[in-house]
């Protein structure tokens, strides 16, 4: 669990840092497309997370080739990625809270819920326990 949380912490910093750089940083590149900024940041963070989880957290549970494992991992992350996008969308466009604080709170809340989805999915499908060999 500690390794998963460490990898998640690094991915979280990448996600939030890139999101804030794109949405609120110099030039406000995607200030008017806040959900797009969030999706781009989450995709980059997903790749960071996959590398960390594959090669460190769940390294003893790898049983598939990289591309197949990445496809399962990406599917789980696409589902989990929706959660912070929904919280950000609702906060920005339904509630009307458009400042950096509201956007960051909405994104952090969504990431927290998405983390539970990810951990469960990784453990069950992306990096399942290796089955013990049957005695001959």
Tab-separated table of N, CA, C and O in Angstrom:
chain	number	residue	atom	x	y	z
A	1	UNK	N	0.832	-1.190	0.000
A	1	UNK	CA	0.000	0.000	0.000
A	1	UNK	C	0.881	1.259	0.000
A	1	UNK	O	0.542	2.232	-0.658
A	2	UNK	N	1.994	1.217	0.751
A	2	UNK	CA	2.876	2.389	0.814
A	2	UNK	C	3.456	2.715	-0.558
A	2	UNK	O	3.544	3.884	-0.940
A	3	UNK	N	3.833	1.682	-1.317
A	3	UNK	CA	4.374	1.917	-2.653
A	3	UNK	C	3.294	2.507	-3.570
A	3	UNK	O	3.565	3.428	-4.341
A	4	UNK	N	2.086	1.974	-3.488
A	4	UNK	CA	0.981	2.489	-4.295
A	4	UNK	C	0.735	3.962	-3.975
A	4	UNK	O	0.566	4.792	-4.875
A	5	UNK	N	0.737	4.298	-2.693
A	5	UNK	CA	0.500	5.688	-2.303
A	5	UNK	C	1.648	6.602	-2.713
A	5	UNK	O	1.420	7.766	-3.077
A	6	UNK	N	2.876	6.088	-2.685
A	6	UNK	CA	4.023	6.883	-3.126
A	6	UNK	C	3.932	7.181	-4.620
A	6	UNK	O	4.101	8.328	-5.049
A	7	UNK	N	3.671	6.144	-5.410
A	7	UNK	CA	3.510	6.337	-6.855
A	7	UNK	C	2.342	7.286	-7.115
A	7	UNK	O	2.434	8.202	-7.935
A	8	UNK	N	1.255	7.075	-6.401
A	8	UNK	CA	0.097	7.952	-6.541
A	8	UNK	C	0.419	9.387	-6.173
A	8	UNK	O	-0.078	10.324	-6.804
A	9	UNK	N	1.249	9.569	-5.152
A	9	UNK	CA	1.649	10.919	-4.746
A	9	UNK	C	2.435	11.634	-5.832
A	9	UNK	O	2.207	12.814	-6.120
A	10	UNK	N	3.350	10.899	-6.470
A	10	UNK	CA	4.115	11.484	-7.573
A	10	UNK	C	3.179	11.825	-8.733
A	10	UNK	O	3.242	12.919	-9.303
A	11	UNK	N	2.289	10.899	-9.076
A	11	UNK	CA	1.333	11.143	-10.159
A	11	UNK	C	0.416	12.320	-9.813
A	11	UNK	O	0.062	13.122	-10.688
A	12	UNK	N	0.036	12.430	-8.546
A	12	UNK	CA	-0.808	13.537	-8.095
A	12	UNK	C	-0.102	14.877	-8.318
A	12	UNK	O	-0.702	15.832	-8.827
A	13	UNK	N	1.176	14.942	-7.962
A	13	UNK	CA	1.947	16.180	-8.150
A	13	UNK	C	2.045	16.520	-9.639
A	13	UNK	O	1.876	17.680	-10.036
A	14	UNK	N	2.286	15.510	-10.474
A	14	UNK	CA	2.338	15.729	-11.922
A	14	UNK	C	0.983	16.238	-12.424
A	14	UNK	O	0.905	17.218	-13.161
A	15	UNK	N	-0.089	15.575	-12.000
A	15	UNK	CA	-1.445	15.937	-12.438
A	15	UNK	C	-1.786	17.367	-12.021
A	15	UNK	O	-2.155	18.203	-12.850
A	16	UNK	N	-1.663	17.653	-10.741
A	16	UNK	CA	-2.045	18.982	-10.252
A	16	UNK	C	-1.101	20.072	-10.768
A	16	UNK	O	-1.549	21.171	-11.095
A	17	UNK	N	0.183	19.757	-10.843
A	17	UNK	CA	1.142	20.751	-11.329
A	17	UNK	C	0.890	21.121	-12.779
A	17	UNK	O	0.841	22.306	-13.137
A	18	UNK	N	0.725	20.103	-13.637
A	18	UNK	CA	0.476	20.377	-15.044
A	18	UNK	C	-0.887	21.041	-15.244
A	18	UNK	O	-1.023	21.967	-16.049
A	19	UNK	N	-1.894	20.594	-14.496
A	19	UNK	CA	-3.226	21.212	-14.575
A	19	UNK	C	-3.144	22.701	-14.253
A	19	UNK	O	-3.648	23.545	-14.996
A	20	UNK	N	-2.487	23.038	-13.147
A	20	UNK	CA	-2.397	24.442	-12.754
A	20	UNK	C	-1.537	25.251	-13.712
A	20	UNK	O	-1.826	26.420	-13.975
A	21	UNK	N	-0.509	24.641	-14.265
A	21	UNK	CA	0.307	25.328	-15.251
A	21	UNK	C	-0.508	25.652	-16.505
A	21	UNK	O	-0.470	26.770	-17.012
A	22	UNK	N	-1.281	24.672	-16.977
A	22	UNK	CA	-2.086	24.880	-18.185
A	22	UNK	C	-3.264	25.825	-17.951
A	22	UNK	O	-3.573	26.664	-18.801
A	23	UNK	N	-3.925	25.692	-16.817
A	23	UNK	CA	-5.145	26.468	-16.571
A	23	UNK	C	-4.898	27.826	-15.930
A	23	UNK	O	-5.597	28.793	-16.232
A	24	UNK	N	-3.911	27.893	-15.039
A	24	UNK	CA	-3.729	29.114	-14.258
A	24	UNK	C	-2.318	29.690	-14.344
A	24	UNK	O	-2.036	30.703	-13.720
A	25	UNK	N	-1.444	29.024	-15.070
A	25	UNK	CA	-0.047	29.444	-15.139
A	25	UNK	C	0.180	30.572	-16.120
A	25	UNK	O	-0.764	31.157	-16.661
A	26	UNK	N	1.445	30.832	-16.397
A	26	UNK	CA	1.793	31.909	-17.336
A	26	UNK	C	1.098	31.712	-18.681
A	26	UNK	O	1.117	30.630	-19.246
A	27	UNK	N	0.473	32.735	-19.143
A	27	UNK	CA	-0.207	32.692	-20.424
A	27	UNK	C	-1.599	32.089	-20.365
A	27	UNK	O	-2.350	32.175	-21.318
A	28	UNK	N	-1.949	31.459	-19.263
A	28	UNK	CA	-3.277	30.845	-19.102
A	28	UNK	C	-3.667	30.084	-20.364
A	28	UNK	O	-4.725	30.322	-20.955
A	29	UNK	N	-2.810	29.165	-20.786
A	29	UNK	CA	-2.978	28.463	-22.059
A	29	UNK	C	-4.359	27.855	-22.249
A	29	UNK	O	-4.927	27.944	-23.322
A	30	UNK	N	-4.883	27.228	-21.208
A	30	UNK	CA	-6.202	26.590	-21.318
A	30	UNK	C	-7.163	27.093	-20.237
A	30	UNK	O	-8.001	26.347	-19.741
A	31	UNK	N	-7.061	28.353	-19.904
A	31	UNK	CA	-7.902	28.930	-18.851
A	31	UNK	C	-9.387	28.825	-19.174
A	31	UNK	O	-10.210	28.650	-18.284
A	32	UNK	N	-9.742	28.893	-20.450
A	32	UNK	CA	-11.151	28.821	-20.832
A	32	UNK	C	-11.575	27.402	-21.195
A	32	UNK	O	-12.718	27.185	-21.592
A	33	UNK	N	-10.656	26.473	-21.079
A	33	UNK	CA	-10.950	25.059	-21.339
A	33	UNK	C	-10.405	24.252	-20.167
A	33	UNK	O	-9.518	23.416	-20.317
A	34	UNK	N	-10.964	24.511	-19.006
A	34	UNK	CA	-10.450	23.947	-17.767
A	34	UNK	C	-10.523	22.421	-17.730
A	34	UNK	O	-9.615	21.770	-17.240
A	35	UNK	N	-11.579	21.854	-18.266
A	35	UNK	CA	-11.707	20.391	-18.280
A	35	UNK	C	-10.673	19.797	-19.242
A	35	UNK	O	-10.076	18.756	-18.950
A	36	UNK	N	-10.408	20.448	-20.349
A	36	UNK	CA	-9.376	19.986	-21.274
A	36	UNK	C	-8.007	20.005	-20.598
A	36	UNK	O	-7.230	19.054	-20.736
A	37	UNK	N	-7.706	21.063	-19.867
A	37	UNK	CA	-6.448	21.135	-19.120
A	37	UNK	C	-6.352	19.980	-18.120
A	37	UNK	O	-5.299	19.356	-17.978
A	38	UNK	N	-7.450	19.681	-17.479
A	38	UNK	CA	-7.486	18.598	-16.504
A	38	UNK	C	-7.273	17.242	-17.164
A	38	UNK	O	-6.553	16.388	-16.641
A	39	UNK	N	-7.878	17.030	-18.317
A	39	UNK	CA	-7.727	15.752	-19.023
A	39	UNK	C	-6.283	15.556	-19.484
A	39	UNK	O	-5.715	14.475	-19.317
A	40	UNK	N	-5.671	16.585	-20.046
A	40	UNK	CA	-4.282	16.485	-20.497
A	40	UNK	C	-3.376	16.140	-19.316
A	40	UNK	O	-2.534	15.237	-19.394
A	41	UNK	N	-3.554	16.846	-18.212
A	41	UNK	CA	-2.731	16.597	-17.027
A	41	UNK	C	-2.942	15.183	-16.492
A	41	UNK	O	-1.987	14.497	-16.111
A	42	UNK	N	-4.174	14.723	-16.479
A	42	UNK	CA	-4.478	13.387	-15.974
A	42	UNK	C	-3.871	12.301	-16.864
A	42	UNK	O	-3.411	11.264	-16.366
A	43	UNK	N	-3.860	12.514	-18.169
A	43	UNK	CA	-3.267	11.531	-19.076
A	43	UNK	C	-1.757	11.410	-18.858
A	43	UNK	O	-1.209	10.307	-18.833
A	44	UNK	N	-1.086	12.534	-18.682
A	44	UNK	CA	0.356	12.504	-18.415
A	44	UNK	C	0.607	11.817	-17.069
A	44	UNK	O	1.495	10.964	-16.951
A	45	UNK	N	-0.182	12.148	-16.067
A	45	UNK	CA	-0.031	11.531	-14.751
A	45	UNK	C	-0.313	10.032	-14.800
A	45	UNK	O	0.307	9.251	-14.078
A	46	UNK	N	-1.224	9.613	-15.662
A	46	UNK	CA	-1.538	8.186	-15.808
A	46	UNK	C	-0.319	7.426	-16.320
A	46	UNK	O	-0.029	6.325	-15.851
A	47	UNK	N	0.388	7.987	-17.275
A	47	UNK	CA	1.598	7.326	-17.773
A	47	UNK	C	2.671	7.224	-16.688
A	47	UNK	O	3.327	6.196	-16.543
A	48	UNK	N	2.825	8.287	-15.911
A	48	UNK	CA	3.774	8.265	-14.793
A	48	UNK	C	3.364	7.182	-13.794
A	48	UNK	O	4.188	6.386	-13.329
A	49	UNK	N	2.091	7.125	-13.493
A	49	UNK	CA	1.567	6.144	-12.546
A	49	UNK	C	1.746	4.715	-13.049
A	49	UNK	O	2.116	3.815	-12.295
A	50	UNK	N	1.476	4.492	-14.329
A	50	UNK	CA	1.635	3.143	-14.887
A	50	UNK	C	3.073	2.666	-14.753
A	50	UNK	O	3.324	1.541	-14.332
A	51	UNK	N	4.016	3.533	-15.102
A	51	UNK	CA	5.428	3.152	-15.002
A	51	UNK	C	5.793	2.810	-13.551
A	51	UNK	O	6.427	1.795	-13.295
A	52	UNK	N	5.387	3.636	-12.627
A	52	UNK	CA	5.704	3.392	-11.218
A	52	UNK	C	5.048	2.138	-10.677
A	52	UNK	O	5.682	1.332	-9.970
A	53	UNK	N	3.776	1.955	-10.989
A	53	UNK	CA	3.073	0.770	-10.492
A	53	UNK	C	3.569	-0.505	-11.163
A	53	UNK	O	3.733	-1.534	-10.514
A	54	UNK	N	3.839	-0.451	-12.438
A	54	UNK	CA	4.300	-1.641	-13.168
A	54	UNK	C	5.686	-2.074	-12.689
A	54	UNK	O	5.940	-3.253	-12.491
A	55	UNK	N	6.572	-1.116	-12.538
A	55	UNK	CA	7.958	-1.455	-12.243
A	55	UNK	C	8.319	-1.448	-10.763
A	55	UNK	O	9.423	-1.861	-10.406
A	56	UNK	N	7.393	-0.990	-9.913
A	56	UNK	CA	7.728	-0.949	-8.504
A	56	UNK	C	6.622	-1.542	-7.634
A	56	UNK	O	6.805	-2.567	-6.998
A	57	UNK	N	5.449	-0.901	-7.612
A	57	UNK	CA	4.382	-1.327	-6.708
A	57	UNK	C	3.948	-2.765	-6.948
A	57	UNK	O	3.849	-3.557	-6.016
A	58	UNK	N	3.637	-3.087	-8.195
A	58	UNK	CA	3.114	-4.409	-8.530
A	58	UNK	C	4.112	-5.212	-9.369
A	58	UNK	O	3.710	-6.063	-10.148
A	59	UNK	N	5.403	-4.959	-9.212
A	59	UNK	CA	6.401	-5.625	-10.054
A	59	UNK	C	6.388	-7.143	-9.890
A	59	UNK	O	6.675	-7.869	-10.836
A	60	UNK	N	6.030	-7.622	-8.729
A	60	UNK	CA	5.996	-9.068	-8.501
A	60	UNK	C	4.709	-9.709	-9.012
A	60	UNK	O	4.581	-10.922	-9.015
A	61	UNK	N	3.775	-8.910	-9.490
A	61	UNK	CA	2.486	-9.432	-9.945
A	61	UNK	C	2.308	-9.334	-11.457
A	61	UNK	O	1.268	-9.675	-11.972
A	62	UNK	N	3.315	-8.874	-12.142
A	62	UNK	CA	3.192	-8.740	-13.596
A	62	UNK	C	3.113	-10.123	-14.233
A	62	UNK	O	3.950	-10.974	-13.996
A	63	UNK	N	2.091	-10.315	-15.026
A	63	UNK	CA	1.938	-11.606	-15.684
A	63	UNK	C	1.631	-11.450	-17.170
A	63	UNK	O	1.492	-12.419	-17.868
A	64	UNK	N	1.514	-10.249	-17.635
A	64	UNK	CA	1.171	-9.991	-19.036
A	64	UNK	C	2.291	-9.200	-19.689
A	64	UNK	O	3.109	-8.590	-19.021
A	65	UNK	N	2.236	-9.152	-20.967
A	65	UNK	CA	3.163	-8.287	-21.698
A	65	UNK	C	2.734	-6.844	-21.503
A	65	UNK	O	1.565	-6.556	-21.281
A	66	UNK	N	3.702	-5.956	-21.618
A	66	UNK	CA	3.456	-4.542	-21.392
A	66	UNK	C	2.273	-3.945	-22.119
A	66	UNK	O	1.434	-3.288	-21.503
A	67	UNK	N	2.147	-4.104	-23.442
A	67	UNK	CA	1.030	-3.468	-24.160
A	67	UNK	C	-0.346	-3.955	-23.678
A	67	UNK	O	-1.272	-3.146	-23.542
A	68	UNK	N	-0.489	-5.244	-23.406
A	68	UNK	CA	-1.769	-5.773	-22.921
A	68	UNK	C	-2.077	-5.216	-21.532
A	68	UNK	O	-3.192	-4.785	-21.246
A	69	UNK	N	-1.067	-5.218	-20.685
A	69	UNK	CA	-1.228	-4.682	-19.342
A	69	UNK	C	-1.571	-3.189	-19.399
A	69	UNK	O	-2.447	-2.724	-18.663
A	70	UNK	N	-0.899	-2.457	-20.288
A	70	UNK	CA	-1.179	-1.024	-20.431
A	70	UNK	C	-2.607	-0.791	-20.906
A	70	UNK	O	-3.273	0.133	-20.448
A	71	UNK	N	-3.115	-1.633	-21.788
A	71	UNK	CA	-4.496	-1.485	-22.272
A	71	UNK	C	-5.490	-1.658	-21.128
A	71	UNK	O	-6.444	-0.876	-20.999
A	72	UNK	N	-5.281	-2.653	-20.292
A	72	UNK	CA	-6.164	-2.857	-19.129
A	72	UNK	C	-6.014	-1.684	-18.165
A	72	UNK	O	-6.998	-1.137	-17.662
A	73	UNK	N	-4.777	-1.300	-17.917
A	73	UNK	CA	-4.481	-0.184	-17.022
A	73	UNK	C	-5.152	1.097	-17.527
A	73	UNK	O	-5.759	1.837	-16.759
A	74	UNK	N	-5.048	1.344	-18.825
A	74	UNK	CA	-5.646	2.547	-19.415
A	74	UNK	C	-7.166	2.531	-19.287
A	74	UNK	O	-7.781	3.559	-19.011
A	75	UNK	N	-7.770	1.360	-19.469
A	75	UNK	CA	-9.228	1.252	-19.344
A	75	UNK	C	-9.673	1.590	-17.927
A	75	UNK	O	-10.627	2.349	-17.729
A	76	UNK	N	-8.982	1.035	-16.953
A	76	UNK	CA	-9.299	1.336	-15.547
A	76	UNK	C	-9.142	2.829	-15.298
A	76	UNK	O	-9.986	3.468	-14.662
A	77	UNK	N	-8.064	3.404	-15.825
A	77	UNK	CA	-7.820	4.825	-15.615
A	77	UNK	C	-8.810	5.710	-16.338
A	77	UNK	O	-9.138	6.793	-15.853
A	78	UNK	N	-9.301	5.278	-17.491
A	78	UNK	CA	-10.325	6.071	-18.172
A	78	UNK	C	-11.590	6.158	-17.334
A	78	UNK	O	-12.209	7.226	-17.239
A	79	UNK	N	-11.954	5.052	-16.710
A	79	UNK	CA	-13.121	5.064	-15.821
A	79	UNK	C	-12.852	5.990	-14.637
A	79	UNK	O	-13.658	6.864	-14.304
A	80	UNK	N	-11.677	5.813	-14.002
A	80	UNK	CA	-11.339	6.633	-12.837
A	80	UNK	C	-11.102	8.093	-13.220
A	80	UNK	O	-11.334	8.996	-12.414
A	81	UNK	N	-10.680	8.337	-14.455
A	81	UNK	CA	-10.435	9.695	-14.932
A	81	UNK	C	-11.723	10.505	-15.020
A	81	UNK	O	-11.720	11.721	-14.862
A	82	UNK	N	-12.824	9.846	-15.251
A	82	UNK	CA	-14.105	10.536	-15.364
A	82	UNK	C	-14.506	11.223	-14.059
A	82	UNK	O	-15.141	12.275	-14.087
A	83	UNK	N	-14.140	10.638	-12.941
A	83	UNK	CA	-14.586	11.173	-11.647
A	83	UNK	C	-14.111	12.610	-11.431
A	83	UNK	O	-14.940	13.497	-11.198
A	84	UNK	N	-12.804	12.910	-11.509
A	84	UNK	CA	-12.412	14.309	-11.304
A	84	UNK	C	-12.903	15.250	-12.397
A	84	UNK	O	-13.122	16.431	-12.141
A	85	UNK	N	-13.108	14.724	-13.604
A	85	UNK	CA	-13.631	15.592	-14.665
A	85	UNK	C	-15.074	15.996	-14.347
A	85	UNK	O	-15.476	17.132	-14.575
A	86	UNK	N	-15.842	15.043	-13.831
A	86	UNK	CA	-17.233	15.333	-13.459
A	86	UNK	C	-17.273	16.326	-12.300
A	86	UNK	O	-18.033	17.303	-12.340
A	87	UNK	N	-16.443	16.109	-11.272
A	87	UNK	CA	-16.453	17.050	-10.143
A	87	UNK	C	-16.013	18.442	-10.592
A	87	UNK	O	-16.576	19.450	-10.161
A	88	UNK	N	-15.031	18.506	-11.493
A	88	UNK	CA	-14.567	19.798	-12.000
A	88	UNK	C	-15.632	20.458	-12.876
A	88	UNK	O	-15.895	21.656	-12.762
A	89	UNK	N	-16.274	19.682	-13.728
A	89	UNK	CA	-17.320	20.207	-14.612
A	89	UNK	C	-18.487	20.757	-13.793
A	89	UNK	O	-18.970	21.865	-14.046
A	90	UNK	N	-18.940	19.977	-12.821
A	90	UNK	CA	-20.071	20.404	-11.990
A	90	UNK	C	-19.717	21.685	-11.237
A	90	UNK	O	-20.505	22.641	-11.192
A	91	UNK	N	-18.524	21.722	-10.647
A	91	UNK	CA	-18.104	22.905	-9.892
A	91	UNK	C	-18.020	24.139	-10.782
A	91	UNK	O	-18.488	25.216	-10.418
A	92	UNK	N	-17.438	23.971	-11.965
A	92	UNK	CA	-17.215	25.118	-12.848
A	92	UNK	C	-18.474	25.564	-13.580
A	92	UNK	O	-18.798	26.754	-13.602
A	93	UNK	N	-19.190	24.604	-14.176
A	93	UNK	CA	-20.286	24.978	-15.078
A	93	UNK	C	-21.676	24.915	-14.455
A	93	UNK	O	-22.574	25.592	-14.924
A	94	UNK	N	-21.876	24.107	-13.446
A	94	UNK	CA	-23.192	24.052	-12.797
A	94	UNK	C	-23.242	24.974	-11.593
A	94	UNK	O	-24.189	25.726	-11.426
A	95	UNK	N	-22.220	24.889	-10.758
A	95	UNK	CA	-22.205	25.728	-9.552
A	95	UNK	C	-21.711	27.131	-9.884
A	95	UNK	O	-22.108	28.097	-9.253
A	96	UNK	N	-20.840	27.247	-10.857
A	96	UNK	CA	-20.335	28.548	-11.272
A	96	UNK	C	-19.111	29.020	-10.520
A	96	UNK	O	-18.720	30.178	-10.631
A	97	UNK	N	-18.475	28.129	-9.771
A	97	UNK	CA	-17.248	28.484	-9.055
A	97	UNK	C	-16.083	28.321	-10.032
A	97	UNK	O	-15.738	27.212	-10.411
A	98	UNK	N	-15.496	29.431	-10.463
A	98	UNK	CA	-14.518	29.380	-11.538
A	98	UNK	C	-13.093	29.728	-11.119
A	98	UNK	O	-12.203	29.715	-11.951
A	99	UNK	N	-12.876	30.023	-9.879
A	99	UNK	CA	-11.532	30.396	-9.448
A	99	UNK	C	-10.603	29.203	-9.295
A	99	UNK	O	-11.037	28.048	-9.263
A	100	UNK	N	-9.302	29.481	-9.184
A	100	UNK	CA	-8.325	28.411	-9.021
A	100	UNK	C	-8.570	27.546	-7.774
A	100	UNK	O	-8.398	26.333	-7.827
A	101	UNK	N	-8.990	28.140	-6.673
A	101	UNK	CA	-9.233	27.358	-5.457
A	101	UNK	C	-10.369	26.364	-5.666
A	101	UNK	O	-10.236	25.176	-5.349
A	102	UNK	N	-11.471	26.821	-6.232
A	102	UNK	CA	-12.613	25.928	-6.472
A	102	UNK	C	-12.232	24.804	-7.435
A	102	UNK	O	-12.596	23.639	-7.230
A	103	UNK	N	-11.482	25.139	-8.481
A	103	UNK	CA	-11.067	24.126	-9.457
A	103	UNK	C	-10.165	23.084	-8.807
A	103	UNK	O	-10.317	21.879	-9.038
A	104	UNK	N	-9.240	23.538	-7.975
A	104	UNK	CA	-8.323	22.605	-7.323
A	104	UNK	C	-9.028	21.731	-6.292
A	104	UNK	O	-8.741	20.540	-6.186
A	105	UNK	N	-9.959	22.295	-5.541
A	105	UNK	CA	-10.718	21.504	-4.564
A	105	UNK	C	-11.551	20.446	-5.287
A	105	UNK	O	-11.570	19.268	-4.885
A	106	UNK	N	-12.204	20.833	-6.358
A	106	UNK	CA	-13.021	19.880	-7.124
A	106	UNK	C	-12.155	18.769	-7.696
A	106	UNK	O	-12.519	17.581	-7.655
A	107	UNK	N	-11.002	19.119	-8.210
A	107	UNK	CA	-10.105	18.131	-8.802
A	107	UNK	C	-9.540	17.193	-7.733
A	107	UNK	O	-9.499	15.977	-7.927
A	108	UNK	N	-9.138	17.710	-6.599
A	108	UNK	CA	-8.602	16.876	-5.511
A	108	UNK	C	-9.675	15.915	-4.994
A	108	UNK	O	-9.398	14.734	-4.754
A	109	UNK	N	-10.885	16.398	-4.829
A	109	UNK	CA	-11.983	15.528	-4.392
A	109	UNK	C	-12.189	14.385	-5.389
A	109	UNK	O	-12.290	13.221	-5.014
A	110	UNK	N	-12.224	14.718	-6.672
A	110	UNK	CA	-12.389	13.703	-7.700
A	110	UNK	C	-11.233	12.723	-7.753
A	110	UNK	O	-11.426	11.511	-7.933
A	111	UNK	N	-10.016	13.212	-7.585
A	111	UNK	CA	-8.840	12.333	-7.576
A	111	UNK	C	-8.913	11.367	-6.399
A	111	UNK	O	-8.577	10.189	-6.531
A	112	UNK	N	-9.369	11.854	-5.252
A	112	UNK	CA	-9.502	10.980	-4.079
A	112	UNK	C	-10.453	9.826	-4.336
A	112	UNK	O	-10.142	8.657	-4.045
A	113	UNK	N	-11.591	10.117	-4.899
A	113	UNK	CA	-12.569	9.058	-5.213
A	113	UNK	C	-12.009	8.139	-6.307
A	113	UNK	O	-12.109	6.917	-6.233
A	114	UNK	N	-11.387	8.737	-7.322
A	114	UNK	CA	-10.798	7.959	-8.403
A	114	UNK	C	-9.685	7.037	-7.932
A	114	UNK	O	-9.467	5.969	-8.507
A	115	UNK	N	-8.967	7.421	-6.882
A	115	UNK	CA	-7.890	6.594	-6.347
A	115	UNK	C	-8.419	5.261	-5.832
A	115	UNK	O	-7.795	4.212	-6.036
A	116	UNK	N	-9.564	5.289	-5.185
A	116	UNK	CA	-10.173	4.044	-4.697
A	116	UNK	C	-10.535	3.149	-5.885
A	116	UNK	O	-10.283	1.938	-5.869
A	117	UNK	N	-11.094	3.750	-6.919
A	117	UNK	CA	-11.449	2.994	-8.134
A	117	UNK	C	-10.193	2.395	-8.761
A	117	UNK	O	-10.163	1.218	-9.128
A	118	UNK	N	-9.136	3.185	-8.860
A	118	UNK	CA	-7.897	2.713	-9.474
A	118	UNK	C	-7.279	1.554	-8.697
A	118	UNK	O	-6.914	0.545	-9.284
A	119	UNK	N	-7.119	1.729	-7.410
A	119	UNK	CA	-6.468	0.685	-6.610
A	119	UNK	C	-7.214	-0.642	-6.744
A	119	UNK	O	-6.604	-1.690	-6.958
A	120	UNK	N	-8.522	-0.587	-6.649
A	120	UNK	CA	-9.324	-1.805	-6.772
A	120	UNK	C	-9.151	-2.417	-8.163
A	120	UNK	O	-8.932	-3.625	-8.291
A	121	UNK	N	-9.222	-1.612	-9.185
A	121	UNK	CA	-9.062	-2.110	-10.553
A	121	UNK	C	-7.680	-2.664	-10.826
A	121	UNK	O	-7.523	-3.706	-11.470
A	122	UNK	N	-6.649	-1.982	-10.333
A	122	UNK	CA	-5.286	-2.458	-10.546
A	122	UNK	C	-5.097	-3.834	-9.907
A	122	UNK	O	-4.528	-4.737	-10.505
A	123	UNK	N	-5.559	-3.926	-8.680
A	123	UNK	CA	-5.345	-5.168	-7.935
A	123	UNK	C	-6.125	-6.334	-8.551
A	123	UNK	O	-5.646	-7.456	-8.579
A	124	UNK	N	-7.318	-6.068	-9.037
A	124	UNK	CA	-8.144	-7.142	-9.589
A	124	UNK	C	-7.827	-7.486	-11.039
A	124	UNK	O	-7.858	-8.660	-11.423
A	125	UNK	N	-7.530	-6.465	-11.877
A	125	UNK	CA	-7.434	-6.722	-13.309
A	125	UNK	C	-6.092	-6.385	-13.941
A	125	UNK	O	-5.610	-7.130	-14.787
A	126	UNK	N	-5.494	-5.248	-13.593
A	126	UNK	CA	-4.246	-4.860	-14.260
A	126	UNK	C	-3.059	-5.675	-13.774
A	126	UNK	O	-2.229	-6.113	-14.555
A	127	UNK	N	-2.987	-5.868	-12.467
A	127	UNK	CA	-1.877	-6.612	-11.876
A	127	UNK	C	-2.427	-7.698	-10.946
A	127	UNK	O	-2.206	-7.670	-9.737
A	128	UNK	N	-3.154	-8.670	-11.484
A	128	UNK	CA	-3.747	-9.698	-10.623
A	128	UNK	C	-2.663	-10.582	-10.006
A	128	UNK	O	-1.560	-10.698	-10.550
A	129	UNK	N	-3.003	-11.175	-8.887
A	129	UNK	CA	-2.056	-12.083	-8.230
A	129	UNK	C	-1.778	-13.259	-9.171
A	129	UNK	O	-2.669	-13.747	-9.853
A	130	UNK	N	-0.537	-13.666	-9.179
A	130	UNK	CA	-0.199	-14.840	-9.995
A	130	UNK	C	-0.799	-16.064	-9.350
A	130	UNK	O	-0.751	-16.239	-8.139
A	131	UNK	N	-1.364	-16.915	-10.167
A	131	UNK	CA	-1.932	-18.138	-9.616
A	131	UNK	C	-0.797	-19.112	-9.318
A	131	UNK	O	0.169	-19.212	-10.059
A	132	UNK	N	-0.958	-19.814	-8.214
A	132	UNK	CA	0.057	-20.783	-7.806
A	132	UNK	C	0.050	-21.965	-8.773
A	132	UNK	O	-1.011	-22.394	-9.232
A	133	UNK	N	1.229	-22.465	-9.104
A	133	UNK	CA	1.261	-23.623	-10.011
A	133	UNK	C	0.605	-24.817	-9.350
A	133	UNK	O	0.726	-25.051	-8.155
A	134	UNK	N	-0.130	-25.572	-10.148
A	134	UNK	CA	-0.794	-26.763	-9.601
A	134	UNK	C	0.210	-27.911	-9.525
A	134	UNK	O	1.027	-28.099	-10.428
A	135	UNK	N	0.176	-28.633	-8.405
A	135	UNK	CA	1.131	-29.734	-8.263
A	135	UNK	C	0.842	-30.835	-9.295
A	135	UNK	O	-0.295	-31.108	-9.633
A	136	UNK	N	1.912	-31.454	-9.777
A	136	UNK	CA	1.758	-32.472	-10.815
A	136	UNK	C	1.379	-33.818	-10.240
A	136	UNK	O	1.576	-34.216	-9.185
